[in-house]
CSV table of C-alpha atoms in Angstrom, one decimal:
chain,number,residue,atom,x,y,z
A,13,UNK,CA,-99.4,85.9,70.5
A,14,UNK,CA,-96.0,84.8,69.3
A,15,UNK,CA,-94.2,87.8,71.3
A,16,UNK,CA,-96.0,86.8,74.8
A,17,UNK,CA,-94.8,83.4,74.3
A,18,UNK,CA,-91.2,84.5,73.7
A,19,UNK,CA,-91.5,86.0,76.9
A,20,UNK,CA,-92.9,83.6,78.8
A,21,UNK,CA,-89.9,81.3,76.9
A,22,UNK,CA,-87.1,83.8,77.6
A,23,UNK,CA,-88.5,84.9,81.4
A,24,UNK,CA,-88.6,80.5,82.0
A,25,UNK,CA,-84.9,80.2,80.3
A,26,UNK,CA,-83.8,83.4,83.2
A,27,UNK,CA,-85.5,81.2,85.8
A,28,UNK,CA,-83.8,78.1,85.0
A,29,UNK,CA,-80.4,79.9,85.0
A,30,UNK,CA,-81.0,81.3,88.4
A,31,UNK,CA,-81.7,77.9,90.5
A,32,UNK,CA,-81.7,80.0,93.4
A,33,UNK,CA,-84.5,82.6,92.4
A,34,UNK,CA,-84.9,85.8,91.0
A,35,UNK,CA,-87.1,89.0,91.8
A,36,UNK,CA,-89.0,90.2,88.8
A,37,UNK,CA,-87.6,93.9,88.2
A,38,UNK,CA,-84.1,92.4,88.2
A,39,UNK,CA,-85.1,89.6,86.0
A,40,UNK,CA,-86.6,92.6,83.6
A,41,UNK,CA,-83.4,94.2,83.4
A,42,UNK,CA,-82.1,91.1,82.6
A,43,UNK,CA,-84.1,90.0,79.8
A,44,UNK,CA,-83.0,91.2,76.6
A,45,UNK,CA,-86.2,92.7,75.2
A,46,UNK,CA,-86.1,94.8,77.8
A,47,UNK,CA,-89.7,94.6,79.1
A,48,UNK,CA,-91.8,96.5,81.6
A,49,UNK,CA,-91.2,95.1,85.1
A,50,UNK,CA,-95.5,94.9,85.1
A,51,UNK,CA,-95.3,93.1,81.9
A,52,UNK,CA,-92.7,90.4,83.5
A,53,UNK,CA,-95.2,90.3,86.7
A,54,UNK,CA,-98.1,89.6,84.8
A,55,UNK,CA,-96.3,86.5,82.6
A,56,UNK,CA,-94.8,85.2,86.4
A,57,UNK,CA,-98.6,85.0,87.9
A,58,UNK,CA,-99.8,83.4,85.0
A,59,UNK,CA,-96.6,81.1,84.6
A,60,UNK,CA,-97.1,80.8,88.7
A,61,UNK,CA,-101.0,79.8,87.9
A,62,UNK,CA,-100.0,76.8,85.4
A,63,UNK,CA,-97.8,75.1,88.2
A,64,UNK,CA,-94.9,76.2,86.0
A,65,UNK,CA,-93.2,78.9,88.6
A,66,UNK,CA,-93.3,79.5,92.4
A,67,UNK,CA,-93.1,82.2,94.4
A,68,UNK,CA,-91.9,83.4,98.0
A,69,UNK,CA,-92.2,86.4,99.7
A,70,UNK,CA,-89.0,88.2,100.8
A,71,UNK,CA,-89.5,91.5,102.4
A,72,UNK,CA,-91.6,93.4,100.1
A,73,UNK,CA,-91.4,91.5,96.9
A,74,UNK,CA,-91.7,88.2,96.0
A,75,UNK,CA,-89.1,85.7,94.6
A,76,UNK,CA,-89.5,83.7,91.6
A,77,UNK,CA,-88.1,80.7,91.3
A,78,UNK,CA,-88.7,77.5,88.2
A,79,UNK,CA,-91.2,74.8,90.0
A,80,UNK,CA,-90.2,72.3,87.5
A,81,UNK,CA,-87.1,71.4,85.5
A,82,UNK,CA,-86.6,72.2,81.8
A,83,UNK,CA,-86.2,68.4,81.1
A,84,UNK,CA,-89.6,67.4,82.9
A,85,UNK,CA,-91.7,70.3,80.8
A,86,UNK,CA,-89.9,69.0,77.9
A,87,UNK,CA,-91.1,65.2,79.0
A,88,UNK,CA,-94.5,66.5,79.5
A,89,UNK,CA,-94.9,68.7,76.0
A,90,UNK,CA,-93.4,64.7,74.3
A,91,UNK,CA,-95.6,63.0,76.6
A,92,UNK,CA,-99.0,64.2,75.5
A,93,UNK,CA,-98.2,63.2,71.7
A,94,UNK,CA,-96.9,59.4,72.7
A,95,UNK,CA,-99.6,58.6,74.9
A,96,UNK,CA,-102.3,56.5,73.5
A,97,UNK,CA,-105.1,56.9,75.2
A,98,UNK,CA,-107.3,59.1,77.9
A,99,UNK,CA,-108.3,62.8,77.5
A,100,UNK,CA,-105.4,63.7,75.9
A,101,UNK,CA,-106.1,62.3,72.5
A,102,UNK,CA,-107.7,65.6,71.8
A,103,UNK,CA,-104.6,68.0,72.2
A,104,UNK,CA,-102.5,67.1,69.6
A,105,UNK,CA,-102.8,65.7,66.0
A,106,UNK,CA,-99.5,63.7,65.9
A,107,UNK,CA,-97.6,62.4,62.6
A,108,UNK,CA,-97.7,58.6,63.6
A,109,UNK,CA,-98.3,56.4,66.6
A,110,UNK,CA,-96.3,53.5,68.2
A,111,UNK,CA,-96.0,50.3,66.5
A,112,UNK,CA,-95.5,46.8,67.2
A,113,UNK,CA,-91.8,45.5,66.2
A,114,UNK,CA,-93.5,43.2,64.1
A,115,UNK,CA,-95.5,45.9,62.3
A,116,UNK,CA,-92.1,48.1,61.9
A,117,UNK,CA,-90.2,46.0,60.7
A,118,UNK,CA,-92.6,44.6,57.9
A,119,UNK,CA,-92.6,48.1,56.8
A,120,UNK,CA,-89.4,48.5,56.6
A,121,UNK,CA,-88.9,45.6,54.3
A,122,UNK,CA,-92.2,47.5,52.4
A,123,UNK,CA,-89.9,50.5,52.2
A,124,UNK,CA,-86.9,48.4,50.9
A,125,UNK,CA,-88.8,46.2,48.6
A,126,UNK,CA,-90.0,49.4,46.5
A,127,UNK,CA,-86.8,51.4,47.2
A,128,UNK,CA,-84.6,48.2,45.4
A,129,UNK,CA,-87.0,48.0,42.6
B,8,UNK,CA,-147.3,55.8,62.2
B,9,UNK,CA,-145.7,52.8,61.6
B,10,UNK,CA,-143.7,54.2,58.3
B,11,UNK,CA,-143.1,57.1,59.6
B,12,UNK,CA,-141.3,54.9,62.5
B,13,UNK,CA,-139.8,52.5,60.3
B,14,UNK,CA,-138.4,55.8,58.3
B,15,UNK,CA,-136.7,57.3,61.7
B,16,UNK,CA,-134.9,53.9,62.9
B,17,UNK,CA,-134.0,52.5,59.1
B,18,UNK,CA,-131.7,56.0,59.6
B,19,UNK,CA,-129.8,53.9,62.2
B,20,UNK,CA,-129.2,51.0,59.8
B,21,UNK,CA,-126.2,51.9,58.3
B,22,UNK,CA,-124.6,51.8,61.2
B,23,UNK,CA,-124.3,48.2,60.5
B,24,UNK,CA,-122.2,48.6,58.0
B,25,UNK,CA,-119.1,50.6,60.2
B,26,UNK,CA,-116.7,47.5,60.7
B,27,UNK,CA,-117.1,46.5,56.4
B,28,UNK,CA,-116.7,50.6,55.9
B,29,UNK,CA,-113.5,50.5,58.0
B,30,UNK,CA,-111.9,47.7,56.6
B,31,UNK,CA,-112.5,48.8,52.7
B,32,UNK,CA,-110.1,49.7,50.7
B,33,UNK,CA,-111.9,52.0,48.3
B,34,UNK,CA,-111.9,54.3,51.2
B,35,UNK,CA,-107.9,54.8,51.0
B,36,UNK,CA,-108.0,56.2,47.8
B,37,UNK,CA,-110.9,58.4,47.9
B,38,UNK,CA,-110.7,59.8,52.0
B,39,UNK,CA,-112.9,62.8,51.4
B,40,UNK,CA,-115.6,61.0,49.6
B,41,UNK,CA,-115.6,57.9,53.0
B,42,UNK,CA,-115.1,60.9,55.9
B,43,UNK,CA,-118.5,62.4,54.1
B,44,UNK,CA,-120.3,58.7,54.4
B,45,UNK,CA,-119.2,58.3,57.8
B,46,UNK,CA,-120.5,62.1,59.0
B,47,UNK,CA,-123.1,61.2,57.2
B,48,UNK,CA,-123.8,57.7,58.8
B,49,UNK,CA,-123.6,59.2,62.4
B,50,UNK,CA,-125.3,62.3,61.6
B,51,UNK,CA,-128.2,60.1,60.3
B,52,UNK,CA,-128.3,57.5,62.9
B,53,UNK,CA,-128.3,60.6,66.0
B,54,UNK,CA,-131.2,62.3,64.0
B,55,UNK,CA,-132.8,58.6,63.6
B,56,UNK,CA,-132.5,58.0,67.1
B,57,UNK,CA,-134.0,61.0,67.8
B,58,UNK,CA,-137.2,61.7,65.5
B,59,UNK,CA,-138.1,57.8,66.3
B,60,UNK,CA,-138.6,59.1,70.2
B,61,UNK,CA,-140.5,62.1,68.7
B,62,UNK,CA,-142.7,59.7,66.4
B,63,UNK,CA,-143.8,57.0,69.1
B,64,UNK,CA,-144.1,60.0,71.2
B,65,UNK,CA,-147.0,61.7,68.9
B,66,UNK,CA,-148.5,58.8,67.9
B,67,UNK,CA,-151.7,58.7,69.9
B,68,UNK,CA,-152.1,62.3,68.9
B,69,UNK,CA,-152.4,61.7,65.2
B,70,UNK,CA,-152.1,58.3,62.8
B,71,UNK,CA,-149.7,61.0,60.6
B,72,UNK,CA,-146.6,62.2,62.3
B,73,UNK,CA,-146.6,66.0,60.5
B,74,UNK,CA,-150.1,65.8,62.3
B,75,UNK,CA,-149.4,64.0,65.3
B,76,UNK,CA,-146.3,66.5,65.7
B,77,UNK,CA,-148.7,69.8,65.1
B,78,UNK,CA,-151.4,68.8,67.6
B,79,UNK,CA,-148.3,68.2,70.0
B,80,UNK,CA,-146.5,71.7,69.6
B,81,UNK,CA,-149.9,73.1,69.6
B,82,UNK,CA,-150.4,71.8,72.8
B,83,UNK,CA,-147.7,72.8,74.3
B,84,UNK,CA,-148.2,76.3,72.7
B,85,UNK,CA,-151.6,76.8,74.5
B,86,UNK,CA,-150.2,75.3,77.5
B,87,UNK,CA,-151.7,72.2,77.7
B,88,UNK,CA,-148.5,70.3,78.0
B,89,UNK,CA,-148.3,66.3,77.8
B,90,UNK,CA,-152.0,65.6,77.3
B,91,UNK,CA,-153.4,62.7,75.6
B,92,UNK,CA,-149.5,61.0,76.1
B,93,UNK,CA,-149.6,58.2,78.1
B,94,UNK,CA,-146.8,56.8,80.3
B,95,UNK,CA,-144.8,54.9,76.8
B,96,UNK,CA,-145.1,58.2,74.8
B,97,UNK,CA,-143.9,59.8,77.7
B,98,UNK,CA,-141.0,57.2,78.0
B,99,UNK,CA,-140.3,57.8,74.2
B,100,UNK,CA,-140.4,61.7,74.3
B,101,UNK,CA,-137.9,61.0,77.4
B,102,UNK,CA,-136.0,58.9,75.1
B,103,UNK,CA,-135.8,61.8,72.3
B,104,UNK,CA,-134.8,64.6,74.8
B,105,UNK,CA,-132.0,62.6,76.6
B,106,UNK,CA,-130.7,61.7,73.4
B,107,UNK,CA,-130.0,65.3,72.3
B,108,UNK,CA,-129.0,66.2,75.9
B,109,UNK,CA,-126.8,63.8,76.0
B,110,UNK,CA,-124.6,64.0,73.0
B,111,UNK,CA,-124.4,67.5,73.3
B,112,UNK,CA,-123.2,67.7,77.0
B,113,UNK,CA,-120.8,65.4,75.8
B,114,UNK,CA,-119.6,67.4,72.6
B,115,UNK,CA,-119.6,70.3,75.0
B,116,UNK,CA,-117.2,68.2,77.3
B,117,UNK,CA,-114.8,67.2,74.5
B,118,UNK,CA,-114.5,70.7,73.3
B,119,UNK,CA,-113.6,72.1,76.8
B,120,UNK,CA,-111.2,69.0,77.8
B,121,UNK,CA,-109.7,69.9,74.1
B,122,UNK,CA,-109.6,73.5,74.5
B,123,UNK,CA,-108.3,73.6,77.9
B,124,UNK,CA,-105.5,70.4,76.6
B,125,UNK,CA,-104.1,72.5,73.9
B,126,UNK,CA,-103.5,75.6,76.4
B,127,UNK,CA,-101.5,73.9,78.3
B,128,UNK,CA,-99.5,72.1,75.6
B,129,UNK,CA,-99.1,75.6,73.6
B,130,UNK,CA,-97.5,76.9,76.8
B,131,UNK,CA,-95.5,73.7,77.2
B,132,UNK,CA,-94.5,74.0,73.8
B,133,UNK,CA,-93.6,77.5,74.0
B,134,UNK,CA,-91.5,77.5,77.2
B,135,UNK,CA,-89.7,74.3,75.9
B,136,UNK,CA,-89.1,74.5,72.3
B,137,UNK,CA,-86.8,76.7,69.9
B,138,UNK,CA,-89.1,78.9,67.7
B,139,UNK,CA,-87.3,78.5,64.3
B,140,UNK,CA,-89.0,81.1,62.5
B,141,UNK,CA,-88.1,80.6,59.3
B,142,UNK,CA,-90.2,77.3,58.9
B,143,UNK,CA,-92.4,78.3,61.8
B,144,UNK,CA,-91.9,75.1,63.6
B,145,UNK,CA,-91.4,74.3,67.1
B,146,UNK,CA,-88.5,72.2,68.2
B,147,UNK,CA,-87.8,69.9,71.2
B,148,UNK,CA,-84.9,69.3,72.6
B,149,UNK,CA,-85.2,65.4,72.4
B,150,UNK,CA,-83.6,62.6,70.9
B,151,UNK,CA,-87.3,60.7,70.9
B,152,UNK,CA,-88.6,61.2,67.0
B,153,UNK,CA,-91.9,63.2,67.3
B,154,UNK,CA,-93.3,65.4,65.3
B,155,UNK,CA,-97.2,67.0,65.9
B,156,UNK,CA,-99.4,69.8,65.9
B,157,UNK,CA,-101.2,71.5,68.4
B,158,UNK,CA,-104.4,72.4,66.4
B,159,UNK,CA,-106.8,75.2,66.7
B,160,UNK,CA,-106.1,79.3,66.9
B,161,UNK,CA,-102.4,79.9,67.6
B,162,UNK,CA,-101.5,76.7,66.5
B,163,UNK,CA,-97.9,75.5,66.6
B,164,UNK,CA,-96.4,72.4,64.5
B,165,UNK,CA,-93.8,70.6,66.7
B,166,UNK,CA,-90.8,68.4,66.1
B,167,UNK,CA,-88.7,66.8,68.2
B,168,UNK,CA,-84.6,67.4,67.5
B,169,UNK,CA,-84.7,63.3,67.2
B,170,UNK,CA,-86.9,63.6,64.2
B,171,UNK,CA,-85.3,66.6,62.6
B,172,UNK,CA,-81.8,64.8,63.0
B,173,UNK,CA,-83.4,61.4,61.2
B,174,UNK,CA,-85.2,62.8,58.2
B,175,UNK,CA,-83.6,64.1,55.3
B,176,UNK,CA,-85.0,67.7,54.1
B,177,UNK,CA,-87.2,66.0,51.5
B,178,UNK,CA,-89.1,64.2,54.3
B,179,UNK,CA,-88.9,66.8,56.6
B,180,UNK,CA,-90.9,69.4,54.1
B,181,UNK,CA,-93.4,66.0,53.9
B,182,UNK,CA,-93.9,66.0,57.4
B,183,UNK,CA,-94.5,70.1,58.2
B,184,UNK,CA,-96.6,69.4,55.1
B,185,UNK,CA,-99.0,66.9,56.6
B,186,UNK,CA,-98.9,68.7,59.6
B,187,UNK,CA,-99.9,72.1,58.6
B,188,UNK,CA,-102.6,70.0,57.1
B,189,UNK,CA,-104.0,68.9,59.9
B,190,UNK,CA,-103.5,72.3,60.8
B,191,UNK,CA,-105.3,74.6,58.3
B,192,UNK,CA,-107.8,72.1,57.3
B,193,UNK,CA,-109.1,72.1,61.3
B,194,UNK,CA,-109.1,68.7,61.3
B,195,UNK,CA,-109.6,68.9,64.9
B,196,UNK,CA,-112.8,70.1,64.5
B,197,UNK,CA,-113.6,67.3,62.2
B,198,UNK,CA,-112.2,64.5,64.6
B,199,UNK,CA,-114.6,66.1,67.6
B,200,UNK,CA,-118.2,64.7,66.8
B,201,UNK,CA,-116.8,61.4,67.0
B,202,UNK,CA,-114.6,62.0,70.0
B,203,UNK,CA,-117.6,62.6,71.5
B,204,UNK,CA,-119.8,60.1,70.2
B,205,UNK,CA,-117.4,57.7,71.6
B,206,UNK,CA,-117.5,59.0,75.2
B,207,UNK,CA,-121.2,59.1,74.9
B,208,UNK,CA,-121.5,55.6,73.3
B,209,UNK,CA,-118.7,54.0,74.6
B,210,UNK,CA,-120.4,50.8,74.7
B,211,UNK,CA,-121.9,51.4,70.6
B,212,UNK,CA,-119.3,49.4,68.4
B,213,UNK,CA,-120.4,52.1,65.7
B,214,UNK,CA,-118.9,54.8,67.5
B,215,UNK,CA,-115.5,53.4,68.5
B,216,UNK,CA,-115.6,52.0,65.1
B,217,UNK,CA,-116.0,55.8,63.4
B,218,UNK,CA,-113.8,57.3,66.0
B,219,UNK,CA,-110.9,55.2,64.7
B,220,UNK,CA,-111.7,54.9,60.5
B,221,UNK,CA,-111.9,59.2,61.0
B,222,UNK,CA,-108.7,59.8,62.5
B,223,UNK,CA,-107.3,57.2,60.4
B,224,UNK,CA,-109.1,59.1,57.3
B,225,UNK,CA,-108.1,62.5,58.8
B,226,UNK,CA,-104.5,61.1,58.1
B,227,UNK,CA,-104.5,59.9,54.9
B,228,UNK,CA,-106.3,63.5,53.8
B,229,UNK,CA,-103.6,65.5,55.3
B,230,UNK,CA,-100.7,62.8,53.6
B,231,UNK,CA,-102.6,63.8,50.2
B,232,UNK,CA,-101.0,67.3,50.9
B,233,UNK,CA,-97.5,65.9,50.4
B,234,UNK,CA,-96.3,66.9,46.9
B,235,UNK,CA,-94.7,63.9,46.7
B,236,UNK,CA,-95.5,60.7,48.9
B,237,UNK,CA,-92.2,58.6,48.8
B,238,UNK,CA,-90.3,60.4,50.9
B,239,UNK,CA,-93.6,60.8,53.2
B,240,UNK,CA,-93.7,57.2,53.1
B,241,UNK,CA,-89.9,57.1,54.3
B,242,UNK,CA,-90.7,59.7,57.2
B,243,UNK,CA,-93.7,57.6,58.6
B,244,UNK,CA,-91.5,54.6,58.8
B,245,UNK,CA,-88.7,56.1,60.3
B,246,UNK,CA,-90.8,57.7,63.0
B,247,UNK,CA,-93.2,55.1,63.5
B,248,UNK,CA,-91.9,54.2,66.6
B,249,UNK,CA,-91.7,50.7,68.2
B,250,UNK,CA,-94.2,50.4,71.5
B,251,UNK,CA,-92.1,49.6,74.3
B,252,UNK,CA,-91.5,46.0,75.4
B,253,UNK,CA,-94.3,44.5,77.8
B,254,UNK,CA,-96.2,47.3,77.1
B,255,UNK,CA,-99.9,46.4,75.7
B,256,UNK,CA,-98.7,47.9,71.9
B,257,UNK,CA,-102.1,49.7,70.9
B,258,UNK,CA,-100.7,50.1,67.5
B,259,UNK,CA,-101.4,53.2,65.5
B,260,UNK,CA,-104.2,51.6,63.6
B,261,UNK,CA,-103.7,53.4,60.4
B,262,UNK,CA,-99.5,53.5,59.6
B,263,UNK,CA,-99.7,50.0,57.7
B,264,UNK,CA,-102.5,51.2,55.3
B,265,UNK,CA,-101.2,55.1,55.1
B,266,UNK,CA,-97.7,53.7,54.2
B,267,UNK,CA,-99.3,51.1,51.7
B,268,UNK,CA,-101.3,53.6,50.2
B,269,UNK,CA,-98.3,56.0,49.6
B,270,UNK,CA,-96.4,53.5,48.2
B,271,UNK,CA,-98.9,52.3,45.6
B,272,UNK,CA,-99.3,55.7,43.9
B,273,UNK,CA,-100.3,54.2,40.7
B,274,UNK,CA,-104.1,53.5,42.1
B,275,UNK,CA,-105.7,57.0,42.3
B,276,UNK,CA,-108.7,58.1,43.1
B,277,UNK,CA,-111.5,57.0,40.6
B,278,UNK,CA,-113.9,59.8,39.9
B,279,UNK,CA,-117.1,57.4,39.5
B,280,UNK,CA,-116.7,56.1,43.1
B,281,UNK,CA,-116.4,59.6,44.7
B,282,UNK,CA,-119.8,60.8,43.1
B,283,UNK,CA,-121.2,56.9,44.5
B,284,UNK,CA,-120.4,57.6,47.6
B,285,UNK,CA,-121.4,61.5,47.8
B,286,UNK,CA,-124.9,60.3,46.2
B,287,UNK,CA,-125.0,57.4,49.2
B,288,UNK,CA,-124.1,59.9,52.1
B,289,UNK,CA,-126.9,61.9,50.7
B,290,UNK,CA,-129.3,59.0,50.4
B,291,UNK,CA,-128.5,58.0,54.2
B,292,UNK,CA,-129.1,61.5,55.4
B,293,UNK,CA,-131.7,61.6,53.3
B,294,UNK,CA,-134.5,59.8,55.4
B,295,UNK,CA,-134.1,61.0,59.0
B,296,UNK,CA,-133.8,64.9,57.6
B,297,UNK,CA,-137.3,63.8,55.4
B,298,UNK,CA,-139.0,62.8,59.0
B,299,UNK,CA,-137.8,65.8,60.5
B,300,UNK,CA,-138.6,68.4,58.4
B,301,UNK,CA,-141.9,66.9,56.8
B,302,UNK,CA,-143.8,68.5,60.1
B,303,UNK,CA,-142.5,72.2,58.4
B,304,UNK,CA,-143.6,71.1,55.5
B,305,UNK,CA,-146.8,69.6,55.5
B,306,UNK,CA,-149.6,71.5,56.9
B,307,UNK,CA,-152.7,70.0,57.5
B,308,UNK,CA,-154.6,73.1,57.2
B,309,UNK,CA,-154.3,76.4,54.3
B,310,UNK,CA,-150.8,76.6,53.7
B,311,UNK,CA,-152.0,80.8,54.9
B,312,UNK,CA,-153.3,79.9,58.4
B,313,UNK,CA,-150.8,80.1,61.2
B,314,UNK,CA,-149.5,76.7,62.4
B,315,UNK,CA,-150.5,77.2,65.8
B,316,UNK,CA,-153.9,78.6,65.4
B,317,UNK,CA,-155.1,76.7,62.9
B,318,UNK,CA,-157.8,74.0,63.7
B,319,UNK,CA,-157.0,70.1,62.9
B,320,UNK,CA,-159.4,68.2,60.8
B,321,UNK,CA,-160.4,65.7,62.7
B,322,UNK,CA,-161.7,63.0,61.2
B,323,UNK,CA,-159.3,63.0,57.9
């Protein structure tokens, strides 16, 4: 489980390095695993699938390019943990929620009070 | 009938308590014993709201539910459905079925909008983040502080760089601590009845009420897991972050009271009270499960006869 999603991080990382696409035995040679060009096919459909790739066809193979910025799946992997409400409560068991100012700064002054003690 | 009616909805009482149960402080120091009363309070109140259905439903059938609930599967057994129900039994019977129906479609639904979240944030995470292995911790490259955990099989604890670059190591090992809490403990699992509840009720105080004390609860239980909770303390307040300006600020209901709690480490947990409220979250599941089960239990012919065969007596 850990090794596919190495792959999936490292065949993303090739992707966002090569703006201007890549087909996928040449981004298996690049990889530094050294994977089966099959292997690298199968993570590019289902990277493809999630809206996370795209694809066009050039001659006889197809060329792979990122569908979304590294900064925007970065956004959207924060963005589930600081929302507050909707469906996506259930994906992720965050350390601590958003505050008022009011609320942070009295515990702050909680934090100091016992720290001065 | 009657006390066997009264029995099934006095299950649903306790609900009234949910907003004093929320606000006491007992439950801060003793999270385990509380998240039992409140399981126990829900479960209770669904089974309540159930067997009363199934009671009213039976009544005509037999002054005694066990016997009123015999003639009724008999009946169905020898296929001859509904009769002797008229249309309010019906109504009732109605009630009882779309109860169950309901809160399961909608603990179904959670599960799969859960399951089907978490995919996509474990593959978010993965493409995203650094795997450091040697703490098995995801990081984000972001100067936001964040740090959660993506619960279930496969499940990855995340931090953000912010939050790794604003807590010193002591609060750092607090925070993977809580978090592989949450983690190992399935907490998620424990959190889904009410997330559910809540969809399905959404109009029912009670279940916004328990959705809320839980995960709030869930907290605390995974902060007990902390060796030591100062420097957990110090991490919740430095991550605790401000809502932004104009925004509506739904605070995170339960950072004042974890933070309190953490602080005042002198008032533990005091055995007497956990075994109180253990005994109480019995008691409440006590009466519906009684209702329920007495049908299995009491037979109103020899105890050697098979419960569909056997012949009522009529008359007693």
């Amino acid at each position: 489980m850990a090794r596919l999603g190495t792959l999936e991080r490292s065949i993303m990382d090739a992707l966002w390095e090569h703006p201007d696409g890549v087909f996928a035995h040449d981004l298996a040679a690049k990889l530094p695993s050294q994977p089966a060009t099959t292997t690298v096919l199968t993570v590019l459909v289902r990277l493809t699938h999630k809206g996370l790739v795209s694809r066009e066809r050039v001659g006889r193979a197809h060329l792979y390019r990122a569908a979304v910025e590294k900064d925007a799946v970065v956004a959207e992997a924060m963005r589930a943990a600081l929302d507050e409400a909707g469906d996506l409560e259930g994906a992720v068991q965050r350390f601590v929620g958003t505050v008022s100012p009011e609320v942070a700064a009295a515990l702050r002054e909680a934090l100091d009070a016992r720290d001065s003690r | 009938m009657t006390p066997w009616l009264l029995s099934a909805l006095v299950a649903l009482l306790p609900m009234s308590v949910a907003a004093r149960l929320a606000r006491a402080e007992w439950t801060w120091r003793h999270p385990k014993a509380a998240l039992a009363l409140w399981q126990a309070i829900a479960l209770s109140a669904g089974l309540g709201a159930i067997t009363a259905g199934l009671v009213a439903a039976v009544a005509p059938l037999d002054a005694v539910f066990p016997h009123g609930m015999h003639t009724f599967v008999r009946q169905l057994a020898w296929g001859h459905g509904l009769h002797g129900l008229g249309w309010l039994e019906f109504a009732a019977l109605a009630w009882s079925a779309g109860v169950l129906v309901w809160l399961v479609a909608h603990t179904v639904r959670a599960a799969v909008v859960a399951l089907t979240e978490r995919r996509r944030q474990r593959l978010l995470v993965d493409v995203a983040a650094e795997h450091l292995p040697d703490f098995d911790v995801y990081v984000l490259p972001s100067a936001r502080r964040l740090a959660y955990c993506v619960p279930g099989a496969g499940g990855r604890v995340v931090l953000s760089q912010g939050a790794i670059d604003s807590l010193s190591a002591a609060e750092l090992q607090a925070v993977l601590k809580h978090e592989r809490a949450h983690a190992r403990g399935r907490h998620d699992l424990v959190l889904l009845p009410f997330v559910a509840l809540a969809k399905a009720f959404a109009w029912l105080p009670f279940a916004r009420t328990a959705r809320q004390a839980v995960a709030v609860l869930l907290e605390m239980i995974a902060d007990d897991h902390a060796r030591d909770p100062i420097p957990l303390a110090h991490a919740l307040v430095a991550m605790a972050a401000p809502a932004p300006a104009g925004g509506l600020g739904v605070a995170d209901a339960g950072v004042v009271e974890r933070v309190r709690r953490l602080l005042a480490r002198g008032r533990q947990a005091v055995w007497w009270v956990s075994v109180l409220v253990y005994s109480s979250a019995l008691l409440v599941l006590s009466g519906p499960v009684a209702v329920l089960v007495a049908p299995w239990l009491v037979w109103d012919c020899h105890p050697s006869a098979d419960l569909l065969t056997c012949v009522p007596d009529s008359g007693t």
